Coordinates of C-alpha atoms and ligand atoms in Angstrom, one line a residue:
Chain W
X1 CA 0.0 0.0 0.0
X2 CA 1.6 3.3 -1.1
X3 CA -1.1 5.0 0.9
X4 CA 0.7 4.7 4.2
X5 CA 4.0 5.9 2.8
X6 CA 5.4 8.8 4.8
X7 CA 6.0 11.6 2.4
X8 CA 7.2 14.3 4.6
X9 CA 8.5 14.3 8.1
X10 CA 10.1 16.4 10.8
X11 CA 12.2 14.9 13.5
X12 CA 13.0 16.9 16.7
X13 CA 12.8 20.2 14.8
X14 CA 13.6 23.4 16.6
X15 CA 13.5 26.8 15.0
X16 CA 14.6 30.2 16.2
X17 CA 14.1 33.6 14.7
X18 CA 17.0 35.4 16.4
X19 CA 16.5 34.5 20.0
X20 CA 12.9 33.7 19.7
X21 CA 12.2 30.0 19.9
X22 CA 9.3 29.5 17.5
X23 CA 9.2 25.8 16.8
X24 CA 9.8 23.5 19.8
X25 CA 10.8 19.9 19.3
X26 CA 8.4 19.2 16.4
X27 CA 8.0 15.5 15.5
X28 CA 5.5 15.0 12.8
X29 CA 4.8 12.8 9.8
X30 CA 2.6 13.5 6.7
X31 CA 1.3 10.6 4.7
X32 CA 1.3 10.4 1.0
X33 CA -2.0 11.3 -0.9
X34 CA -3.6 12.6 2.2
X35 CA -4.8 16.1 3.1
X36 CA -3.4 17.1 6.5
X37 CA -4.8 20.2 8.2
X38 CA -2.5 22.3 10.4
X39 CA -4.6 24.2 13.0
X40 CA -3.9 26.3 16.0
X41 CA -4.1 29.9 17.2
X42 CA -2.4 32.7 15.4
X43 CA 1.3 32.9 16.0
X44 CA 1.7 29.3 17.1
X45 CA 4.1 28.6 14.3
X46 CA 2.0 26.9 11.6
X47 CA 3.3 29.0 8.7
X48 CA 6.8 28.8 10.1
X49 CA 6.6 25.0 10.1
X50 CA 5.1 24.9 6.6
X51 CA 7.7 27.2 5.2
X52 CA 10.5 25.1 6.6
X53 CA 9.5 22.2 4.4
X54 CA 10.4 24.1 1.2
X55 CA 13.1 26.2 2.7
X56 CA 11.4 29.5 2.4
X57 CA 13.3 30.7 5.4
X58 CA 16.6 30.4 3.5
X59 CA 16.8 34.1 2.7
X60 CA 16.1 35.4 6.2
X61 CA 19.3 36.4 7.9
X62 CA 18.9 35.1 11.5
X63 CA 17.0 31.9 11.4
X64 CA 18.4 28.8 13.1
X65 CA 17.0 25.4 12.4
X66 CA 17.9 22.2 14.3
X67 CA 16.7 18.7 13.7
X68 CA 15.8 16.8 10.6
X69 CA 13.2 17.5 7.9
X70 CA 12.8 14.8 5.4
X71 CA 11.1 14.5 2.0
X72 CA 10.9 10.7 1.8
X73 CA 14.5 9.7 2.1
X74 CA 16.0 13.1 1.3
X75 CA 17.2 15.4 4.0
X76 CA 15.7 18.8 3.1
X77 CA 18.5 20.8 4.7
X78 CA 21.4 18.6 3.6
X79 CA 24.2 20.4 2.0
X80 CA 23.9 18.7 -1.4
X81 CA 20.1 19.2 -1.6
X82 CA 19.3 21.6 -4.4
X83 CA 16.8 24.2 -3.1
X84 CA 15.3 24.8 -6.6
X85 CA 14.9 21.0 -7.1
X86 CA 13.3 20.7 -3.7
X87 CA 10.9 23.5 -4.3
X88 CA 9.8 21.9 -7.5
X89 CA 8.9 18.8 -5.6
X90 CA 7.4 20.7 -2.7
X91 CA 5.1 23.4 -4.2
X92 CA 3.5 26.2 -2.2
X93 CA 0.3 28.2 -2.3
X94 CA 0.3 31.3 -0.2
X95 CA -2.2 33.0 2.1
X96 CA -2.6 36.0 -0.2
X97 CA -2.9 35.1 -3.9
X98 CA 0.4 36.3 -5.4
X99 CA 0.2 35.9 -9.1
X100 CA 3.2 37.3 -11.0
X101 CA 2.6 40.7 -12.5
X102 CA 2.4 39.0 -15.9
X103 CA -0.2 37.5 -18.2
X104 CA -2.3 34.5 -17.1
X105 CA -0.5 32.3 -19.5
X106 CA 2.9 33.5 -18.4
X107 CA 2.1 32.9 -14.8
X108 CA 2.1 29.2 -15.4
X109 CA 4.6 29.2 -18.3
X110 CA 7.2 30.9 -16.1
X111 CA 7.7 28.0 -13.8
X112 CA 7.9 25.6 -16.8
X113 CA 10.5 27.9 -18.5
X114 CA 12.9 28.1 -15.6
X115 CA 12.6 24.4 -14.9
X116 CA 13.6 23.7 -18.6
X117 CA 10.4 22.1 -19.7
X118 CA 10.7 21.8 -23.5
X119 CA 8.9 24.6 -25.3
X120 CA 6.6 22.4 -27.4
X121 CA 5.2 20.8 -24.3
X122 CA 4.4 24.0 -22.4
X123 CA 1.1 25.0 -24.1
X124 CA -0.4 21.6 -23.3
X125 CA 0.8 21.7 -19.7
X126 CA -0.6 25.2 -19.2
X127 CA -4.0 24.1 -20.4
X128 CA -4.0 21.0 -18.3
X129 CA -3.0 22.8 -15.2
X130 CA -5.7 25.4 -15.7
X131 CA -8.3 22.6 -16.3
X132 CA -7.2 20.8 -13.2
X133 CA -7.6 23.9 -11.2
X134 CA -11.1 24.5 -12.6
X135 CA -10.3 27.9 -14.0
X136 CA -9.8 27.0 -17.6
X137 CA -13.4 27.7 -18.7
X138 CA -13.2 31.2 -17.1
X139 CA -9.9 32.3 -18.6
X140 CA -9.4 30.3 -21.8
X141 CA -10.2 33.2 -24.1
X142 CA -8.0 35.7 -22.3
X143 CA -4.8 33.9 -21.5
X144 CA -2.9 37.0 -22.5
X145 CA -4.7 39.2 -20.0
X146 CA -2.8 40.4 -16.9
X147 CA -3.4 38.0 -14.1
X148 CA -3.9 40.9 -11.7
X149 CA -7.2 41.7 -13.3
X150 CA -8.7 38.4 -12.2
X151 CA -10.9 38.2 -9.1
X152 CA -9.3 37.1 -5.8
X153 CA -10.7 33.6 -6.0
X154 CA -9.6 33.2 -9.6
X155 CA -6.1 34.5 -8.7
X156 CA -5.8 31.9 -6.0
X157 CA -6.9 29.1 -8.3
X158 CA -4.4 30.4 -10.8
X159 CA -1.7 30.2 -8.1
X160 CA -2.8 26.6 -7.5
X161 CA -2.6 25.9 -11.3
X162 CA 0.9 27.4 -11.3
X163 CA 1.9 25.0 -8.6
X164 CA 0.3 21.9 -10.0
X165 CA 1.7 22.6 -13.5
X166 CA 5.1 21.6 -12.1
X167 CA 3.8 18.3 -10.9
X168 CA 5.1 18.6 -7.4
X169 CA 4.8 15.7 -5.0
X170 CA 3.7 17.8 -2.0
X171 CA 1.6 21.0 -2.0
X172 CA 1.9 23.3 1.0
X173 CA -1.1 25.7 1.4
X174 CA -0.9 28.5 3.9
X175 CA -4.5 29.6 4.6
X176 CA -5.3 29.7 0.9
X177 CA -8.9 30.8 1.5
X178 CA -8.5 33.3 4.2
X179 CA -8.9 36.2 1.8
X180 CA -11.7 34.7 -0.3
X181 CA -15.5 34.8 -0.3
X182 CA -17.5 31.7 0.6
X183 CA -18.1 30.7 -3.0
X184 CA -14.5 30.9 -4.0
X185 CA -13.6 29.0 -0.8
X186 CA -15.9 26.2 -1.8
X187 CA -14.4 25.9 -5.2
X188 CA -10.9 25.7 -3.8
X189 CA -12.0 23.1 -1.2
X190 CA -13.4 20.9 -4.0
X191 CA -10.2 21.4 -5.9
X192 CA -8.1 20.3 -2.9
X193 CA -10.2 17.1 -2.5
X194 CA -9.7 16.4 -6.2
X195 CA -6.0 17.0 -6.1
X196 CA -5.6 14.6 -3.2
X197 CA -5.3 11.6 -5.4
X198 CA -2.1 12.9 -7.1
X199 CA -0.6 15.0 -4.4
X200 CA 0.2 15.1 -0.7
X201 CA -1.4 18.2 0.7
X202 CA -0.7 20.1 3.9
X203 CA -3.1 23.0 4.5
X204 CA -3.0 25.6 7.3
X205 CA -6.4 26.8 8.1
X206 CA -8.3 28.8 10.7
X207 CA -11.6 27.5 9.6
X208 CA -12.6 24.5 11.6
X209 CA -15.4 23.5 9.2
X210 CA -12.9 23.7 6.4
X211 CA -10.5 21.4 8.2
X212 CA -13.3 18.9 8.7
X213 CA -14.4 19.1 5.1
X214 CA -11.1 18.6 3.4
X215 CA -8.7 17.0 5.7
X216 CA -8.0 13.3 6.4
X217 CA -5.6 14.1 9.2
X218 CA -5.4 17.1 11.5
X219 CA -2.5 18.5 13.5
X220 CA -3.1 20.8 16.4
X221 CA -0.3 23.2 17.3
X222 CA 0.0 25.5 20.3
X223 CA 2.8 27.9 21.2
X224 CA 5.3 26.3 18.8
X225 CA 4.5 22.7 19.8
X226 CA 2.5 19.9 18.2
X227 CA -0.1 19.1 20.9
X228 CA -2.0 16.4 19.1
X229 CA -2.3 14.8 15.7
X230 CA -4.5 12.1 14.3
X231 CA -7.5 11.5 12.1
X232 CA -9.6 14.6 11.6
X233 CA -12.6 12.9 13.0
X234 CA -10.8 12.0 16.3
X235 CA -9.3 15.4 16.7
X236 CA -12.6 17.1 16.4
X237 CA -14.8 14.6 18.2
X238 CA -12.6 12.7 20.6
X239 CA -9.6 14.9 21.3
X240 CA -7.2 13.4 23.8
X241 CA -5.8 16.7 25.0
X242 CA -7.9 19.3 26.8
X243 CA -6.3 22.2 24.9
X244 CA -7.2 20.6 21.5
X245 CA -10.8 20.2 22.7
X246 CA -11.1 23.7 23.8
X247 CA -9.6 25.0 20.6
X248 CA -11.7 23.0 18.1
X249 CA -14.8 23.9 20.1
X250 CA -13.9 27.6 19.6
X251 CA -13.3 28.4 23.2
X252 CA -10.1 30.3 22.3
X253 CA -8.3 31.2 19.1
Chain G
X1 CA -17.9 77.8 13.2
X2 CA -18.2 74.1 12.3
X3 CA -19.7 75.1 9.0
X4 CA -16.9 77.5 8.2
X5 CA -14.0 75.1 8.8
X6 CA -14.3 73.0 5.7
X7 CA -14.6 76.2 3.6
X8 CA -11.4 77.5 5.2
X9 CA -9.6 74.2 4.8
X10 CA -10.7 73.9 1.2
X11 CA -9.9 77.6 0.5
X12 CA -6.4 77.3 1.9
X13 CA -5.6 74.2 -0.1
X14 CA -7.1 75.7 -3.2
X15 CA -5.1 78.9 -2.7
X16 CA -1.8 76.9 -2.3
X17 CA -2.5 74.8 -5.4
X18 CA -3.5 77.9 -7.3
X19 CA -0.3 79.8 -6.3
X20 CA 1.9 76.9 -7.5
X21 CA 0.0 76.6 -10.8
X22 CA 0.2 80.3 -11.2
X23 CA 4.0 80.4 -11.0
X24 CA 4.3 77.5 -13.3
X25 CA 2.0 79.2 -15.8
X26 CA 3.8 82.5 -15.6
X27 CA 7.2 80.9 -16.1
X28 CA 6.0 78.8 -19.0
X29 CA 4.1 81.8 -20.6
X30 CA 7.1 84.0 -20.2
X31 CA 9.4 81.4 -21.8
X32 CA 7.1 80.6 -24.7
X33 CA 6.1 84.2 -25.3
X34 CA 9.7 85.4 -25.5
X35 CA 11.4 82.3 -26.8
X36 CA 9.0 81.1 -29.4
X37 CA 9.8 83.9 -32.0
X38 CA 13.4 82.8 -32.2
X39 CA 12.5 79.1 -32.6
X40 CA 12.8 77.9 -36.2
X41 CA 14.1 75.0 -38.1
X42 CA 17.3 76.9 -38.7
X43 CA 17.6 77.7 -35.0
X44 CA 17.9 74.0 -34.0
X45 CA 19.8 72.9 -37.1
X46 CA 22.6 75.3 -37.7
X47 CA 25.7 76.5 -36.1
X48 CA 25.9 79.8 -34.2
X49 CA 27.3 82.6 -36.3
X50 CA 28.4 86.3 -36.0
X51 CA 29.7 86.0 -32.5
X52 CA 26.6 84.1 -31.2
X53 CA 24.3 86.9 -32.2
X54 CA 22.9 85.0 -35.2
X55 CA 22.5 81.4 -36.3
X56 CA 21.3 78.3 -34.3
X57 CA 22.3 76.2 -31.4
X58 CA 22.7 72.8 -33.0
X59 CA 26.1 72.0 -31.3
X60 CA 24.6 72.8 -27.9
X61 CA 21.6 70.5 -28.5
X62 CA 23.8 67.6 -29.7
X63 CA 26.2 68.3 -26.8
X64 CA 23.4 68.1 -24.2
X65 CA 21.9 65.0 -25.8
X66 CA 25.3 63.2 -26.0
X67 CA 26.2 64.3 -22.5
X68 CA 22.9 62.9 -21.1
X69 CA 23.5 59.7 -23.0
X70 CA 27.0 59.3 -21.4
X71 CA 25.5 60.2 -18.0
X72 CA 22.9 57.5 -18.5
X73 CA 25.5 54.9 -19.6
X74 CA 27.6 55.6 -16.6
X75 CA 25.0 55.9 -13.9
X76 CA 22.0 53.7 -14.9
X77 CA 23.6 50.2 -15.0
X78 CA 25.9 51.0 -12.0
X79 CA 23.1 52.6 -10.0
X80 CA 20.5 49.9 -10.6
X81 CA 23.0 47.1 -9.8
X82 CA 24.0 48.8 -6.6
X83 CA 20.4 49.3 -5.6
X84 CA 19.7 45.6 -6.3
X85 CA 22.6 44.6 -4.2
X86 CA 21.6 46.8 -1.3
X87 CA 18.0 45.9 -1.4
X88 CA 18.0 42.2 -2.4
X89 CA 21.3 40.7 -1.3
X90 CA 22.9 42.7 1.4
X91 CA 21.9 41.7 4.9
X92 CA 20.9 44.6 7.2
X93 CA 24.1 45.3 9.1
X94 CA 25.7 48.4 10.4
X95 CA 27.9 48.4 7.3
X96 CA 24.9 48.5 4.9
X97 CA 23.3 51.2 7.0
X98 CA 26.4 53.3 6.8
X99 CA 26.6 52.8 3.1
X100 CA 23.0 53.8 2.7
X101 CA 23.4 56.9 4.8
X102 CA 26.5 57.9 2.7
X103 CA 24.5 57.5 -0.5
X104 CA 21.7 59.6 0.8
X105 CA 24.2 62.3 1.9
X106 CA 25.9 62.2 -1.4
X107 CA 22.6 63.2 -3.1
X108 CA 22.7 66.4 -0.9
X109 CA 26.1 67.4 -2.0
X110 CA 26.0 70.6 -4.1
X111 CA 26.7 70.0 -7.8
X112 CA 29.6 72.4 -7.9
X113 CA 31.5 70.1 -5.6
X114 CA 31.0 67.3 -8.1
X115 CA 32.4 69.7 -10.7
X116 CA 35.6 70.2 -8.6
X117 CA 35.8 66.5 -8.0
X118 CA 35.4 65.7 -11.7
X119 CA 38.1 68.2 -12.5
X120 CA 40.5 66.6 -10.0
X121 CA 39.7 63.0 -10.9
X122 CA 38.8 62.8 -14.6
X123 CA 40.3 65.9 -16.1
X124 CA 43.6 65.9 -14.3
X125 CA 44.0 62.6 -12.4
X126 CA 43.0 60.4 -15.2
X127 CA 44.3 62.9 -17.9
X128 CA 41.1 62.8 -19.8
X129 CA 41.3 66.6 -20.2
X130 CA 38.3 68.9 -20.4
X131 CA 36.1 66.8 -22.6
X132 CA 32.6 65.4 -23.2
X133 CA 33.7 62.2 -21.5
X134 CA 35.0 63.9 -18.4
X135 CA 31.8 65.9 -18.1
X136 CA 29.6 62.9 -18.7
X137 CA 31.5 60.9 -16.1
X138 CA 31.1 63.7 -13.6
X139 CA 27.4 64.0 -14.2
X140 CA 27.2 60.2 -14.0
X141 CA 28.7 60.3 -10.5
X142 CA 26.3 63.1 -9.6
X143 CA 23.3 61.1 -10.8
X144 CA 24.4 57.8 -9.1
X145 CA 23.0 58.5 -5.6
X146 CA 19.6 59.5 -7.0
X147 CA 19.3 56.5 -9.2
X148 CA 20.3 54.2 -6.3
X149 CA 17.9 55.8 -3.9
X150 CA 14.9 55.8 -6.3
X151 CA 15.6 52.3 -7.6
X152 CA 15.9 51.0 -4.0
X153 CA 12.5 52.6 -3.2
X154 CA 10.9 51.1 -6.3
X155 CA 12.3 47.6 -5.3
X156 CA 11.1 48.0 -1.7
X157 CA 7.6 48.6 -3.0
X158 CA 7.5 45.1 -4.5
X159 CA 6.1 42.9 -1.7
X160 CA 8.0 39.9 -0.4
X161 CA 5.2 37.6 -1.5
X162 CA 6.0 38.4 -5.2
X163 CA 9.6 37.2 -4.7
X164 CA 8.4 34.2 -2.8
X165 CA 6.0 33.3 -5.7
X166 CA 9.0 33.0 -8.0
X167 CA 11.1 31.1 -5.5
X168 CA 8.3 28.7 -4.8
X169 CA 8.2 27.6 -8.5
X170 CA 11.9 26.8 -8.3
X171 CA 13.5 30.1 -9.4
X172 CA 16.9 31.0 -8.0
X173 CA 17.1 34.3 -6.2
X174 CA 18.8 35.8 -9.3
X175 CA 16.0 34.5 -11.5
X176 CA 13.4 35.9 -9.3
X177 CA 14.9 39.3 -9.3
X178 CA 15.6 39.3 -13.1
X179 CA 12.3 37.9 -14.2
X180 CA 9.8 39.1 -11.6
X181 CA 11.0 41.8 -9.3
X182 CA 12.8 44.0 -11.8
X183 CA 9.9 44.0 -14.4
X184 CA 7.5 44.8 -11.6
X185 CA 9.6 47.6 -10.3
X186 CA 10.4 48.9 -13.8
X187 CA 7.9 51.8 -13.9
X188 CA 9.2 53.2 -10.6
X189 CA 12.9 52.7 -11.6
X190 CA 12.2 54.4 -14.9
X191 CA 10.6 57.4 -13.2
X192 CA 13.7 57.8 -11.0
X193 CA 16.0 57.4 -14.0
X194 CA 14.2 60.0 -16.1
X195 CA 13.9 62.6 -13.3
X196 CA 17.6 62.1 -12.5
X197 CA 18.7 62.4 -16.1
X198 CA 16.6 65.5 -16.8
X199 CA 18.1 67.1 -13.8
X200 CA 21.5 66.2 -15.0
X201 CA 20.7 67.6 -18.5
X202 CA 20.1 70.9 -16.9
X203 CA 23.2 71.0 -14.7
X204 CA 25.7 73.8 -15.4
X205 CA 28.2 73.8 -12.5
X206 CA 29.6 70.3 -12.8
X207 CA 30.3 70.6 -16.5
X208 CA 31.8 74.1 -16.3
X209 CA 35.1 72.8 -15.0
X210 CA 35.1 69.5 -16.8
X211 CA 34.5 70.1 -20.5
X212 CA 31.8 72.6 -21.6
X213 CA 32.9 75.4 -23.9
X214 CA 31.2 78.6 -25.0
X215 CA 31.9 77.9 -28.6
X216 CA 33.3 75.1 -30.7
X217 CA 33.9 74.9 -34.3
X218 CA 33.0 71.3 -35.1
X219 CA 29.3 70.5 -35.2
X220 CA 29.3 67.1 -33.5
X221 CA 30.8 66.3 -30.1
X222 CA 33.8 64.2 -30.0
X223 CA 34.3 62.3 -26.8
X224 CA 37.7 63.6 -26.1
X225 CA 37.0 67.2 -27.0
X226 CA 35.2 70.1 -25.4
X227 CA 31.5 70.6 -26.3
X228 CA 28.7 73.0 -26.1
X229 CA 25.6 72.4 -23.9
X230 CA 22.3 74.1 -23.6
X231 CA 22.3 75.1 -19.9
X232 CA 25.8 76.6 -20.2
X233 CA 25.0 78.3 -23.5
X234 CA 21.9 79.8 -21.8
X235 CA 24.0 81.0 -18.9
X236 CA 26.6 82.6 -21.2
X237 CA 24.0 84.3 -23.4
X238 CA 22.1 85.6 -20.4
X239 CA 25.0 86.9 -18.4
X240 CA 28.3 86.9 -20.1
X241 CA 27.8 88.0 -23.7
X242 CA 29.1 91.5 -24.8
X243 CA 25.8 92.3 -26.5
X244 CA 23.3 90.9 -24.0
X245 CA 20.3 92.8 -25.3
X246 CA 20.9 91.6 -28.8
X247 CA 21.1 87.9 -27.9
X248 CA 18.3 88.0 -25.3
X249 CA 15.7 86.4 -27.7
X250 CA 18.3 83.7 -28.5
X251 CA 18.7 83.0 -24.8
X252 CA 15.0 82.6 -24.4
X253 CA 14.9 80.3 -27.4
X254 CA 17.7 78.2 -25.9
X255 CA 15.8 78.0 -22.6
X256 CA 12.7 76.8 -24.5
X257 CA 14.7 74.2 -26.3
X258 CA 16.2 72.9 -23.1
X259 CA 12.8 72.6 -21.5
X260 CA 11.6 70.8 -24.6
X261 CA 14.5 68.3 -24.4
X262 CA 13.7 67.6 -20.8
X263 CA 10.0 67.3 -21.7
X264 CA 10.7 64.8 -24.4
X265 CA 12.7 62.7 -21.9
X266 CA 9.8 62.8 -19.5
X267 CA 7.3 62.0 -22.2
X268 CA 9.3 58.9 -23.2
X269 CA 9.2 57.6 -19.6
X270 CA 5.5 58.4 -19.4
X271 CA 4.9 56.4 -22.6
X272 CA 6.9 53.4 -21.4
X273 CA 5.1 53.4 -18.1
X274 CA 1.7 53.7 -19.9
X275 CA 2.5 50.8 -22.1
X276 CA 3.7 48.8 -19.1
X277 CA 0.6 49.5 -17.1
X278 CA -1.6 48.5 -20.0
X279 CA 0.2 45.2 -20.3
X280 CA 0.6 44.3 -16.7
X281 CA -2.0 45.9 -14.5
Ligands
ADP1 N1 10.5 36.4 9.8 C1 10.2 36.4 11.1 N2 11.1 37.0 12.0 C2 10.8 37.0 13.3 N3 9.8 36.4 13.9 C3 8.9 35.8 13.1 C4 9.1 35.7 11.7 N4 8.0 35.1 11.1 C5 7.2 34.7 12.1 N5 7.7 35.1 13.3 C6 7.2 34.8 14.6 O1 7.0 33.5 14.8 C7 5.8 33.1 15.4 C8 5.1 32.1 14.6 O2 4.6 32.8 13.4 P1 3.8 32.1 12.3 O3 4.4 30.8 12.0 O4 3.5 33.0 11.2 O5 2.4 31.8 13.1 P2 1.0 31.2 12.5 O6 1.2 31.0 11.0 O7 0.7 30.0 13.2 O8 0.0 32.3 12.8 C9 5.1 34.4 15.7 O9 5.3 34.8 17.0 C10 5.8 35.4 14.8 O10 5.7 36.7 15.3
MG2 MG1 0.3 32.0 9.4

């Protein structure tokens, strides 16, 4: 069963911004082809953890990371690991839709171009990615239009398309719906569920309903620590930890 | 009283705006009114003659255009690279803060000081003589701090999320800057470059010691020779000529041409920005 394969894992990970200890002894595993929700109050380190999996902290001057982060058998922070290769395998969708200030077509084409995908294959991949992200019908006649003219929800789906076009193995999503209206949110949730069969997805969310709708597994974090993780059902209905229970019932946040 | 305040506020603002516009209008009107009669095809396409009292200002126009080009070649690539380094690569340490403060202070140094510096470094030190090249290099130095500062500001306006978007699809930091950050910052950078260059085109003091001449024989500027330039020509006609009253119309004509050169520069930038915003916004 490939289903139980551990795709991504963190072993005793600690992270500091300067002298601020943000991630504390994180031990966590993410299974292949599952959606895992990361929940927890603001500032508990969800984004920080997510971003350490595709080395988005690399350019910050005073970050210190200890412990091991693994993508299958590969050590993410090993000296010989190529960051660009890694980021191609571990894609990311951000909180605020951030399309390139370029045309819709170019938004997807750019990633293909810099990853040396042959020119004659690109048109097909662009179309496929847009179809997979359920935005093709809306934009197929205006691929040359600037992406910034799209609505917020469309922009976010375009960003997802940009990510899936590269066929990553993991997709990290940091509150992808927090700036969107309910309808766009619903569309993106459907999309996440459809993408699950091909990708391993980790999604940070503040929306408890959303976590229950899309996630197989849920991880609850608090003040930089993983408090509890398990099947989404168990976390929401039979939490072992009191903190988890209080949080998912909305008693603090 | 409550009712009156908005009227007073509105009135004050209107008065200030009006005053500024009034000055602008008076200056432009005066220039056009007195300068337009001396404008003609011959004025911009022929050499001066009869001790500057007749003929055109072609050498001064070519001089200023070439000078501005050299200034651009010297300051734009250097300034933009420097800004990219400071804003994108350099970590925030006391050293970068000192460098930044120095650059800001340099843009406050009076231009005549640059003239003296150019005289010492290019004309004498590097033995380039009083020449178009010396003057262009001097103006290039003068323009550098402005270009660095405005480019850095344009780069700072591009949000971190735009850079991250490029990194997340596997771009290197260099690729993200080249393909995403720079194109997005281009309109801002361009505005800074054009404002700086049009300022440089109108400078008189720095070129006075480094290469400008009141009169030259050859029509085109050679890099290693002295040259004529519009602002200096204007200065000479307006204050140093033996027959000041006779050449006054020519002085106004020169001023008008100088304004037009600067205006064309600005228009080019405006056009590029407009095209850019149509493509990308
Ligand atoms: N670049 C940074 N430099 C310093 N501190 C940071 C940085 N990014 C995040 N933090 C701090 O780390 C903690 C965790 O932040 P974050 O991971 O964004 O939380 P979450 O996503 O769970 O809301 C917060 O206290 C935040 O202030
Ligand atoms: Mg966050």
